[in-house]
Amino acid sequence: MTGGTDLSRQLEVVLTEHTTTWARRIGLVVLIELQLLMPIAGPAVVVYALNNALSISTQIFSGHLGNLELAASSLGNNGIQVFAYGFMLGMGSAVETLCGQAYGAQKYEMLGIYLQRSTVLLMATAILLTVLYAFSKPILILLGESPEIASTAAIFVYGLIPQIFAYAANFLVQKFLQAQSIVAPSAYISAAMVVVHLVCSWVVVYKLGVGIFGASLVLSLSWWVIVGAQFLYIVISPRCRCTWTGFSWQAFSGLPEFLKLSTNSSAVMLCLEAWYFQILILITGLLEDAQLALDSLTVCLTLAGCVFMISVGFNAAASVRVGNELGAGHAKAAEFSVVVVTLVSFIISVTLALILLACRDYISYIFTEGETVAHAVSDMSPLLATILILNGIQPVLSGVAVGCGWQTFVAYVNVGCYYIVGVPLGIFLGFKFKLGAKGIWAGMLGGTSMQTLILVWVTFRTDWKKEVEEARKRLSKWEDKTEPLLSNT
C-alpha cells in the first residue's frame, strides 16, 4: 500500500511546486503517473478483454452452427443478457466510487463493508431478474421479433440464468480489488478460465451436440469459477488483510440508503448506456431482412466490444486513480491523471481503428462463413472505425465521473444523447431512408458523439479543489459511525 501512496504524494508535490522548469516537471509527472496508472490499466484491460472473450467465443461457437443460431445468440446475449449486465454494472458503480475514495483516505476497513452491502443488494436484484430470463420468448415476440429467432434466443437465454448471480458478485469483487490497485490476480484467473471455457464449449457444443443451450450454460459456469477464484484470493491474500476482515453484520446496516445511492445515481448512468445498445439490437430485429441485419450488426458490435474492453480497462483505471487522489486530497494529481489516461486510451483506439479498416473485407469470417454478411460488415466499417475512436475517450471520462461521484449528472447526459438523439436518429435513418443496420449504427454514432463532446467539456472545466471537498463529505457520510469499525488485522 505504501509504494503507491508515496508516488501519489510525490506526484502532487511535483505538480504544485515551481522550482524546476516546466519541461522537466512534465517529464517527471508523466513518468510518475504512468507508474501509478499502468499497473492498474494494463491488467484491467486484460481482465475485461478476457471476460469479454468468454461471451464472444460463445457467440462464435453458436454462429458456426448456422446463421439462425448466430442471430439468436446475438438477440439473447445483447437483447436480454445486456439488460441484466447493465443493471448489475450500474448498481455496482456505487461501491466503485466509495471504495476508491475510502482507499485514498486510508479508511481501509470500510472497503469490505461496502463490498458486503452491495453484494446483499445485487443478489436480491438477481432474483428479480430471473423472471425476465424465464419469460424471454414472449417478451421478444411482444417486442416484434421473429418467432423463429425469439424461440431459439430463449433457449440460449435459459442457460444464462446462473450467470445473473455471477454478475452480481463479479462486478463488486473486481471493483473491491481495483480500488486497491490489485488487478493482476484477476487477469491470471481470467486467462486460465478462457482456455478451460474454450475446451468445454467445444466438447459440449460439438461433441455432445447440446447446441446453443450448452454453449450458454458453459458460459454461466465459467463466470462462477472466476467469481469463486477471485473471492478465494481476497480471503487468503495478505494484500487484502486490512480491507477484508471477514463477514460483518454491518453489511446489513444502512441498506436503504445504500440502495438509494446505487439506484438513483450509479445504476442510471451505466444501465442507460448498456441498454442503449440492447435497444439498437431489438430495433434491428424489426428490419425487413432481420437475420442479415442482426448478423452484420452483431459482428460490428462484437468487434466494437473487443476494442471497448480496452477503454473499459482504462475506465476502471481512471476511476481508481481519480478516486484515490480525491480521497487523499490531491487535487492537482487527480486533474493530471485524467489528462494522461484519456490520451493513452485515445492513441490506442485510433491505432486499432486503422487496423480494422485495413481488414474490413475479411474480419467477419471469424464469426460466420456467410459472404453476404461479410459485404454488409465491410460496408459498415467506416462507421465502426469512428465509434472505436470515440470509445477511446467516452468510457474513460465515464470512469472519471464514477471516481468523482458525478453519476447523476452523466445519467441526464446519457438520456439526452442516447434516447433523444441516438435512437430516434437511428430509427429515422434505418427505416425512413431504408439504410437498414447501417442507418441504425449511424444514429448510435450521432448519440455517442454528442455524449463524448459534453463529457470532454465538463471534465476539463472541473474545479478539482471543490471535488476534493465533496469526496471528504461523501466519505464522512458513508462511514458507519454508529457501530465501531472492524479493526485491522
Coordinates of C-alpha atoms in Angstrom, one line a residue:
M1 CA 0.0 0.0 0.0
T2 CA 2.8 2.4 0.9
G3 CA 4.5 2.4 -2.6
G4 CA 1.5 3.8 -4.4
T5 CA 0.8 6.2 -1.6
D6 CA 4.3 7.6 -1.7
L7 CA 4.2 8.0 -5.5
S8 CA 0.8 9.7 -5.2
R9 CA 2.2 12.2 -2.7
Q10 CA 5.3 12.8 -4.9
L11 CA 3.1 13.5 -7.9
E12 CA 1.1 16.1 -6.0
V13 CA 4.3 17.8 -4.8
V14 CA 5.9 18.0 -8.2
L15 CA 2.6 19.4 -9.8
T16 CA 2.3 22.1 -7.1
E17 CA 6.0 23.2 -6.9
H18 CA 7.6 25.6 -9.4
T19 CA 11.3 25.4 -8.6
T20 CA 12.2 23.5 -11.7
T21 CA 11.5 24.1 -15.4
W22 CA 8.1 23.3 -17.0
A23 CA 9.6 20.7 -19.3
R24 CA 11.4 18.9 -16.5
R25 CA 8.3 18.8 -14.4
I26 CA 6.1 17.5 -17.2
G27 CA 8.5 14.7 -17.9
L28 CA 8.7 13.7 -14.3
V29 CA 5.0 13.8 -13.6
V30 CA 4.2 11.8 -16.7
L31 CA 6.6 9.1 -15.6
I32 CA 5.1 9.1 -12.1
E33 CA 1.6 8.9 -13.4
L34 CA 2.4 6.1 -15.8
Q35 CA 3.9 4.1 -12.9
L36 CA 0.6 4.6 -11.0
L37 CA -1.7 4.1 -14.0
M38 CA -0.3 1.2 -16.0
P39 CA -0.2 -1.4 -13.1
I40 CA -4.0 -0.8 -12.9
A41 CA -4.9 -0.2 -16.5
G42 CA -2.8 -3.0 -18.1
P43 CA -4.2 -5.9 -16.1
A44 CA -7.7 -4.3 -16.1
V45 CA -7.6 -4.3 -19.9
V46 CA -6.6 -7.9 -19.9
V47 CA -9.3 -8.9 -17.3
Y48 CA -12.1 -7.1 -19.3
A49 CA -10.9 -8.4 -22.6
L50 CA -10.7 -12.0 -21.4
N51 CA -14.1 -11.8 -19.7
N52 CA -15.5 -10.4 -23.0
A53 CA -13.7 -13.2 -24.8
L54 CA -15.9 -15.7 -22.9
S55 CA -19.1 -14.2 -24.4
I56 CA -17.5 -13.7 -27.8
S57 CA -16.3 -17.3 -28.1
T58 CA -19.8 -18.5 -27.1
Q59 CA -21.3 -16.4 -29.9
I60 CA -18.6 -17.8 -32.3
F61 CA -19.5 -21.4 -31.4
S62 CA -23.2 -20.5 -31.9
G63 CA -22.6 -18.7 -35.1
H64 CA -20.8 -21.7 -36.7
L65 CA -23.9 -23.8 -36.0
G66 CA -25.7 -21.6 -38.5
N67 CA -26.8 -18.0 -39.2
L68 CA -30.1 -18.6 -37.3
E69 CA -28.1 -19.6 -34.2
L70 CA -25.8 -16.5 -34.6
A71 CA -28.8 -14.2 -34.8
A72 CA -30.5 -15.9 -31.9
S73 CA -27.4 -15.8 -29.6
S74 CA -26.9 -12.1 -30.5
L75 CA -30.5 -11.4 -29.6
G76 CA -30.3 -13.4 -26.4
N77 CA -26.9 -12.1 -25.4
N78 CA -27.3 -8.5 -26.5
G79 CA -31.0 -8.2 -26.2
I80 CA -31.7 -9.9 -22.9
Q81 CA -28.4 -10.5 -21.1
V82 CA -27.2 -7.0 -21.6
F83 CA -30.2 -5.8 -19.6
A84 CA -29.0 -7.7 -16.5
Y85 CA -25.4 -6.8 -17.3
G86 CA -26.2 -3.1 -17.4
F87 CA -28.3 -3.2 -14.2
M88 CA -25.6 -5.0 -12.3
L89 CA -22.8 -2.9 -13.6
G90 CA -24.7 0.3 -12.8
M91 CA -25.6 -0.7 -9.3
G92 CA -22.0 -1.9 -8.7
S93 CA -20.5 1.5 -9.6
A94 CA -21.6 2.8 -6.2
V95 CA -19.1 0.6 -4.5
E96 CA -16.5 1.7 -7.1
T97 CA -16.9 5.3 -6.0
L98 CA -16.9 4.6 -2.3
C99 CA -14.1 2.0 -2.3
G100 CA -11.8 4.2 -4.4
Q101 CA -12.2 7.2 -2.2
A102 CA -12.1 5.3 1.0
Y103 CA -8.9 3.6 0.0
G104 CA -7.3 7.0 -0.9
A105 CA -8.4 8.3 2.5
Q106 CA -6.8 5.2 4.2
K107 CA -10.1 4.0 5.6
Y108 CA -9.3 0.5 4.6
E109 CA -11.7 -1.4 6.8
M110 CA -14.7 0.2 5.1
L111 CA -13.9 -1.4 1.7
G112 CA -15.0 -4.9 3.0
I113 CA -18.2 -3.4 4.4
Y114 CA -19.1 -1.7 1.2
L115 CA -18.4 -4.9 -0.7
Q116 CA -20.8 -6.9 1.5
R117 CA -23.6 -4.3 1.5
S118 CA -23.5 -4.2 -2.3
T119 CA -23.5 -8.0 -2.6
V120 CA -26.6 -8.3 -0.5
L121 CA -28.4 -5.8 -2.7
L122 CA -27.3 -7.2 -6.0
M123 CA -28.1 -10.8 -5.2
A124 CA -31.6 -9.7 -4.2
T125 CA -31.8 -7.9 -7.6
A126 CA -30.6 -11.0 -9.4
I127 CA -33.6 -13.0 -8.1
L128 CA -35.9 -10.5 -9.6
L129 CA -34.1 -10.5 -13.0
T130 CA -34.6 -14.3 -13.4
V131 CA -38.2 -13.5 -14.2
L132 CA -37.1 -11.6 -17.2
Y133 CA -35.0 -14.5 -18.4
A134 CA -37.7 -17.0 -17.8
F135 CA -40.2 -15.1 -20.0
S136 CA -37.7 -14.1 -22.6
K137 CA -39.5 -15.7 -25.6
P138 CA -42.9 -14.0 -25.1
I139 CA -41.1 -10.7 -24.3
L140 CA -39.1 -10.9 -27.6
I141 CA -42.2 -11.8 -29.6
L142 CA -44.2 -9.0 -27.9
L143 CA -41.4 -6.6 -29.0
G144 CA -41.9 -7.6 -32.6
E145 CA -39.1 -10.1 -33.1
S146 CA -39.4 -13.1 -35.4
P147 CA -40.9 -16.1 -33.6
E148 CA -38.3 -18.4 -35.0
I149 CA -35.4 -16.2 -33.8
A150 CA -37.1 -15.5 -30.5
S151 CA -37.7 -19.2 -29.8
T152 CA -34.0 -20.0 -30.4
A153 CA -32.9 -17.0 -28.5
A154 CA -35.0 -18.1 -25.5
I155 CA -33.2 -21.4 -25.4
F156 CA -29.9 -19.6 -25.3
V157 CA -31.1 -17.3 -22.5
Y158 CA -32.2 -20.1 -20.3
G159 CA -28.6 -21.3 -20.0
L160 CA -27.6 -17.8 -18.9
I161 CA -29.8 -17.7 -15.7
P162 CA -26.9 -18.8 -13.4
Q163 CA -24.8 -16.0 -14.9
I164 CA -27.0 -13.3 -13.4
F165 CA -25.9 -14.2 -9.9
A166 CA -22.3 -14.5 -11.1
Y167 CA -22.5 -11.0 -12.5
A168 CA -23.9 -9.7 -9.2
A169 CA -20.8 -11.0 -7.3
N170 CA -18.1 -10.4 -10.0
F171 CA -18.6 -6.7 -10.6
L172 CA -18.3 -6.0 -6.9
V173 CA -15.3 -8.2 -6.2
Q174 CA -13.4 -6.7 -9.2
K175 CA -14.2 -3.1 -8.0
F176 CA -13.1 -4.0 -4.5
L177 CA -9.7 -5.3 -5.8
Q178 CA -9.3 -2.5 -8.3
A179 CA -9.7 0.2 -5.7
Q180 CA -6.6 -1.2 -4.0
S181 CA -4.7 -1.4 -7.4
I182 CA -4.9 -5.2 -7.2
V183 CA -5.7 -6.3 -10.8
A184 CA -3.1 -8.8 -11.9
P185 CA -4.7 -11.8 -9.9
S186 CA -8.0 -11.3 -11.8
A187 CA -6.1 -11.3 -15.1
Y188 CA -4.4 -14.6 -14.3
I189 CA -7.7 -16.2 -13.2
S190 CA -9.5 -14.9 -16.4
A191 CA -6.7 -16.1 -18.7
A192 CA -6.8 -19.6 -17.2
M193 CA -10.6 -19.7 -17.4
V194 CA -10.7 -18.7 -21.1
V195 CA -8.6 -21.8 -22.0
V196 CA -10.9 -24.0 -19.9
H197 CA -14.0 -22.3 -21.3
L198 CA -12.9 -22.9 -25.0
V199 CA -12.3 -26.6 -24.4
C200 CA -15.5 -27.1 -22.5
S201 CA -17.6 -25.2 -25.1
W202 CA -16.1 -27.2 -28.0
V203 CA -16.9 -30.5 -26.2
V204 CA -20.4 -29.5 -25.1
V205 CA -21.5 -27.9 -28.4
Y206 CA -19.9 -30.2 -31.0
K207 CA -19.0 -33.5 -29.3
L208 CA -22.0 -33.8 -27.0
G209 CA -24.3 -32.0 -29.5
V210 CA -26.1 -29.9 -26.8
G211 CA -26.2 -26.8 -29.2
I212 CA -26.6 -23.2 -28.1
F213 CA -28.2 -24.1 -24.8
G214 CA -25.0 -26.0 -23.9
A215 CA -22.9 -23.1 -25.1
S216 CA -24.7 -20.6 -22.8
L217 CA -24.7 -22.9 -19.8
V218 CA -20.9 -23.4 -20.1
L219 CA -20.6 -19.6 -20.2
S220 CA -22.6 -19.3 -16.9
L221 CA -20.4 -21.9 -15.2
S222 CA -17.2 -20.2 -16.4
W223 CA -18.3 -17.0 -14.8
W224 CA -18.9 -18.7 -11.5
V225 CA -15.5 -20.2 -11.5
I226 CA -14.0 -16.8 -12.0
V227 CA -16.0 -15.3 -9.1
G228 CA -15.1 -18.2 -6.8
A229 CA -11.4 -17.9 -7.5
Q230 CA -11.3 -14.1 -7.0
F231 CA -13.1 -14.3 -3.7
L232 CA -10.7 -17.1 -2.5
Y233 CA -7.8 -14.7 -3.4
I234 CA -9.4 -12.0 -1.2
V235 CA -9.8 -14.3 1.7
I236 CA -6.3 -15.7 1.7
S237 CA -4.1 -12.9 0.3
P238 CA -2.1 -10.8 2.7
R239 CA -2.7 -7.8 0.4
C240 CA -6.3 -7.7 1.5
R241 CA -5.9 -8.3 5.2
C242 CA -6.6 -4.6 6.0
T243 CA -9.6 -4.3 3.7
W244 CA -11.2 -7.7 4.2
T245 CA -11.6 -8.6 7.9
G246 CA -14.4 -11.2 7.5
F247 CA -18.1 -11.1 7.3
S248 CA -19.8 -8.5 9.4
W249 CA -23.4 -7.6 10.5
Q250 CA -22.5 -4.1 9.4
A251 CA -23.2 -5.3 5.8
F252 CA -26.9 -5.2 6.7
S253 CA -26.9 -1.7 8.2
G254 CA -27.7 1.3 6.1
L255 CA -29.0 -0.8 3.2
P256 CA -31.9 1.5 2.3
E257 CA -29.6 4.5 1.9
F258 CA -27.0 2.3 0.1
L259 CA -29.8 1.1 -2.3
K260 CA -30.8 4.7 -2.9
L261 CA -27.2 5.6 -3.8
S262 CA -26.9 2.7 -6.2
T263 CA -30.2 3.1 -8.0
N264 CA -30.6 6.9 -8.1
S265 CA -27.2 7.7 -9.5
S266 CA -24.9 4.8 -10.3
A267 CA -27.4 2.4 -11.9
V268 CA -28.9 5.1 -14.1
M269 CA -25.7 6.1 -15.7
L270 CA -24.4 2.7 -16.7
C271 CA -27.8 1.0 -17.2
L272 CA -28.8 3.5 -19.8
E273 CA -25.5 3.2 -21.6
A274 CA -25.7 -0.6 -21.7
W275 CA -29.4 -0.7 -22.6
Y276 CA -28.8 1.7 -25.5
F277 CA -27.0 -1.0 -27.4
Q278 CA -29.7 -3.5 -26.4
I279 CA -32.4 -1.3 -27.8
L280 CA -30.5 -1.0 -31.1
I281 CA -30.3 -4.8 -31.4
L282 CA -34.1 -5.1 -30.8
I283 CA -34.8 -2.4 -33.3
T284 CA -32.5 -4.1 -35.8
G285 CA -34.6 -7.3 -35.4
L286 CA -37.6 -5.3 -36.8
L287 CA -35.9 -4.6 -40.2
E288 CA -37.1 -6.4 -43.3
D289 CA -34.2 -8.8 -43.6
A290 CA -33.9 -9.2 -39.8
Q291 CA -31.5 -12.2 -39.9
L292 CA -28.9 -10.4 -42.1
A293 CA -29.2 -7.2 -40.3
L294 CA -28.8 -8.9 -36.9
D295 CA -25.8 -10.9 -38.2
S296 CA -24.0 -7.8 -39.6
L297 CA -24.7 -5.7 -36.6
T298 CA -23.7 -8.5 -34.2
V299 CA -20.3 -8.7 -35.9
C300 CA -19.8 -4.9 -35.7
L301 CA -21.0 -4.7 -32.1
T302 CA -18.8 -7.6 -31.1
L303 CA -15.7 -6.0 -32.8
A304 CA -16.5 -2.7 -31.1
G305 CA -17.0 -4.6 -27.8
C306 CA -13.5 -6.1 -28.1
V307 CA -11.9 -2.7 -28.5
F308 CA -14.3 -1.2 -26.0
M309 CA -12.8 -3.6 -23.4
I310 CA -9.5 -1.7 -23.7
S311 CA -11.3 1.5 -22.9
V312 CA -13.2 -0.1 -20.1
G313 CA -9.9 -1.2 -18.6
F314 CA -8.8 2.5 -18.7
N315 CA -12.2 3.4 -17.4
A316 CA -11.5 1.3 -14.3
A317 CA -8.0 2.8 -14.0
A318 CA -9.3 6.3 -14.3
S319 CA -12.0 5.7 -11.7
V320 CA -9.4 4.2 -9.3
R321 CA -6.8 6.9 -9.9
V322 CA -9.2 9.8 -9.6
G323 CA -11.0 8.3 -6.6
N324 CA -7.7 7.6 -4.8
E325 CA -6.3 11.1 -5.4
L326 CA -9.5 12.8 -4.4
G327 CA -9.7 10.7 -1.2
A328 CA -6.1 11.6 -0.4
G329 CA -6.9 15.3 -1.0
H330 CA -4.6 15.7 -4.1
A331 CA -6.5 18.0 -6.5
K332 CA -3.7 18.6 -9.0
A333 CA -2.8 14.9 -9.2
A334 CA -6.5 14.0 -9.9
E335 CA -6.6 16.5 -12.7
F336 CA -3.4 15.3 -14.2
S337 CA -4.4 11.7 -14.1
V338 CA -7.5 12.5 -16.2
V339 CA -5.3 14.0 -18.9
V340 CA -2.8 11.1 -19.1
V341 CA -5.3 8.3 -19.0
T342 CA -7.5 9.9 -21.7
L343 CA -4.6 10.5 -24.1
V344 CA -3.2 7.0 -23.7
S345 CA -6.6 5.4 -24.3
F346 CA -7.3 7.6 -27.3
I347 CA -4.0 6.8 -29.0
I348 CA -4.6 3.0 -28.6
S349 CA -8.1 3.3 -30.1
V350 CA -7.0 5.3 -33.1
T351 CA -4.4 2.6 -33.9
L352 CA -6.9 -0.2 -33.6
A353 CA -9.4 1.7 -35.8
L354 CA -6.8 1.9 -38.6
I355 CA -6.1 -1.8 -38.3
L356 CA -9.8 -2.6 -38.5
L357 CA -10.2 -0.6 -41.7
A358 CA -7.3 -2.5 -43.3
C359 CA -9.0 -5.8 -42.6
R360 CA -12.6 -4.7 -43.3
D361 CA -13.3 -7.2 -46.1
Y362 CA -12.3 -10.3 -44.2
I363 CA -12.9 -9.8 -40.5
S364 CA -16.5 -11.1 -40.4
Y365 CA -15.4 -14.6 -41.3
I366 CA -14.2 -15.1 -37.7
F367 CA -17.9 -15.2 -36.7
T368 CA -19.7 -16.7 -39.7
E369 CA -19.0 -18.1 -43.2
G370 CA -21.7 -16.0 -44.9
E371 CA -20.3 -13.9 -47.8
T372 CA -23.4 -11.6 -47.7
V373 CA -22.6 -10.8 -44.1
A374 CA -19.0 -10.1 -45.0
H375 CA -20.1 -7.5 -47.6
A376 CA -22.5 -5.8 -45.1
V377 CA -19.8 -5.6 -42.4
S378 CA -17.3 -4.2 -44.8
D379 CA -19.9 -1.5 -45.8
M380 CA -20.3 -0.5 -42.2
S381 CA -16.6 -0.5 -41.3
P382 CA -16.0 3.4 -41.6
L383 CA -18.8 3.9 -39.1
L384 CA -17.4 1.2 -36.9
A385 CA -13.9 2.8 -37.0
T386 CA -15.4 6.1 -36.0
I387 CA -17.2 4.6 -33.0
L388 CA -13.9 2.9 -31.9
I389 CA -12.1 6.2 -31.8
L390 CA -14.9 7.8 -29.8
N391 CA -14.9 4.8 -27.4
G392 CA -11.2 5.7 -26.7
I393 CA -12.5 8.8 -24.9
Q394 CA -16.0 8.4 -23.7
P395 CA -15.6 5.3 -21.4
V396 CA -12.5 6.9 -19.8
L397 CA -14.3 10.1 -18.9
S398 CA -17.2 8.0 -17.6
G399 CA -14.6 6.4 -15.3
V400 CA -13.6 9.8 -14.2
A401 CA -17.3 10.6 -13.4
V402 CA -17.5 7.5 -11.3
G403 CA -14.3 8.3 -9.4
C404 CA -15.8 11.8 -8.7
G405 CA -19.3 10.6 -7.9
W406 CA -20.9 12.5 -10.8
Q407 CA -23.2 9.6 -11.9
T408 CA -26.4 11.6 -11.6
F409 CA -25.3 14.4 -13.9
V410 CA -23.9 11.9 -16.5
A411 CA -27.2 10.0 -16.4
Y412 CA -29.0 13.1 -17.7
V413 CA -26.4 13.4 -20.4
N414 CA -26.9 9.8 -21.4
V415 CA -30.7 10.1 -21.6
G416 CA -30.4 13.1 -23.8
C417 CA -27.7 11.9 -26.1
Y418 CA -28.8 8.3 -26.4
Y419 CA -32.6 8.4 -26.2
I420 CA -33.4 11.8 -27.6
V421 CA -30.7 11.9 -30.3
G422 CA -29.3 8.4 -31.0
V423 CA -32.3 6.1 -31.0
P424 CA -34.7 8.4 -32.9
L425 CA -32.0 9.2 -35.4
G426 CA -31.2 5.5 -35.9
I427 CA -34.9 4.7 -36.5
F428 CA -35.2 7.6 -38.9
L429 CA -32.2 6.6 -41.0
G430 CA -32.7 2.9 -40.8
F431 CA -36.5 2.8 -41.7
K432 CA -37.3 6.1 -43.4
F433 CA -34.2 6.3 -45.6
K434 CA -34.0 2.5 -45.9
L435 CA -30.4 2.4 -44.7
G436 CA -31.1 -0.7 -42.5
A437 CA -28.5 -1.7 -40.0
K438 CA -26.1 1.0 -41.3
G439 CA -28.6 3.7 -40.6
I440 CA -29.2 2.4 -37.0
W441 CA -25.5 2.4 -36.5
A442 CA -25.2 5.9 -37.8
G443 CA -27.8 7.0 -35.3
M444 CA -25.8 5.4 -32.5
L445 CA -22.7 7.2 -33.7
G446 CA -24.6 10.6 -33.5
G447 CA -25.7 10.0 -29.9
T448 CA -22.2 8.8 -28.8
S449 CA -20.5 11.8 -30.5
M450 CA -22.7 14.3 -28.6
Q451 CA -22.2 12.5 -25.3
T452 CA -18.4 12.5 -25.8
L453 CA -18.2 16.2 -26.5
I454 CA -20.3 17.0 -23.4
L455 CA -18.1 14.8 -21.2
V456 CA -14.9 16.4 -22.5
W457 CA -16.3 19.9 -22.0
V458 CA -17.5 19.2 -18.4
T459 CA -14.4 17.2 -17.3
F460 CA -11.9 19.8 -18.4
R461 CA -13.9 22.6 -16.7
T462 CA -13.9 20.9 -13.3
D463 CA -12.9 22.6 -10.1
W464 CA -10.7 19.8 -8.7
K465 CA -10.3 21.5 -5.3
K466 CA -14.0 21.5 -4.9
E467 CA -14.1 17.8 -5.8
V468 CA -11.7 17.1 -3.0
E469 CA -14.1 18.7 -0.5
E470 CA -17.0 16.7 -2.0
A471 CA -15.1 13.5 -1.6
R472 CA -14.4 14.2 2.1
K473 CA -18.1 14.9 2.7
R474 CA -19.1 11.7 0.9
L475 CA -16.8 9.6 2.9
S476 CA -17.9 11.2 6.1
K477 CA -21.5 10.4 5.3
W478 CA -21.0 6.8 4.4
E479 CA -18.5 5.8 7.1
D480 CA -20.7 4.0 9.6
K481 CA -20.1 5.8 12.9
T482 CA -23.0 4.2 14.8
E483 CA -21.0 1.0 15.2
P484 CA -17.2 0.5 15.8
L485 CA -15.3 -0.2 12.6
L486 CA -13.7 -3.5 12.2
S487 CA -10.1 -3.3 13.4
N488 CA -7.2 -4.0 11.1
T489 CA -5.6 -7.4 11.5

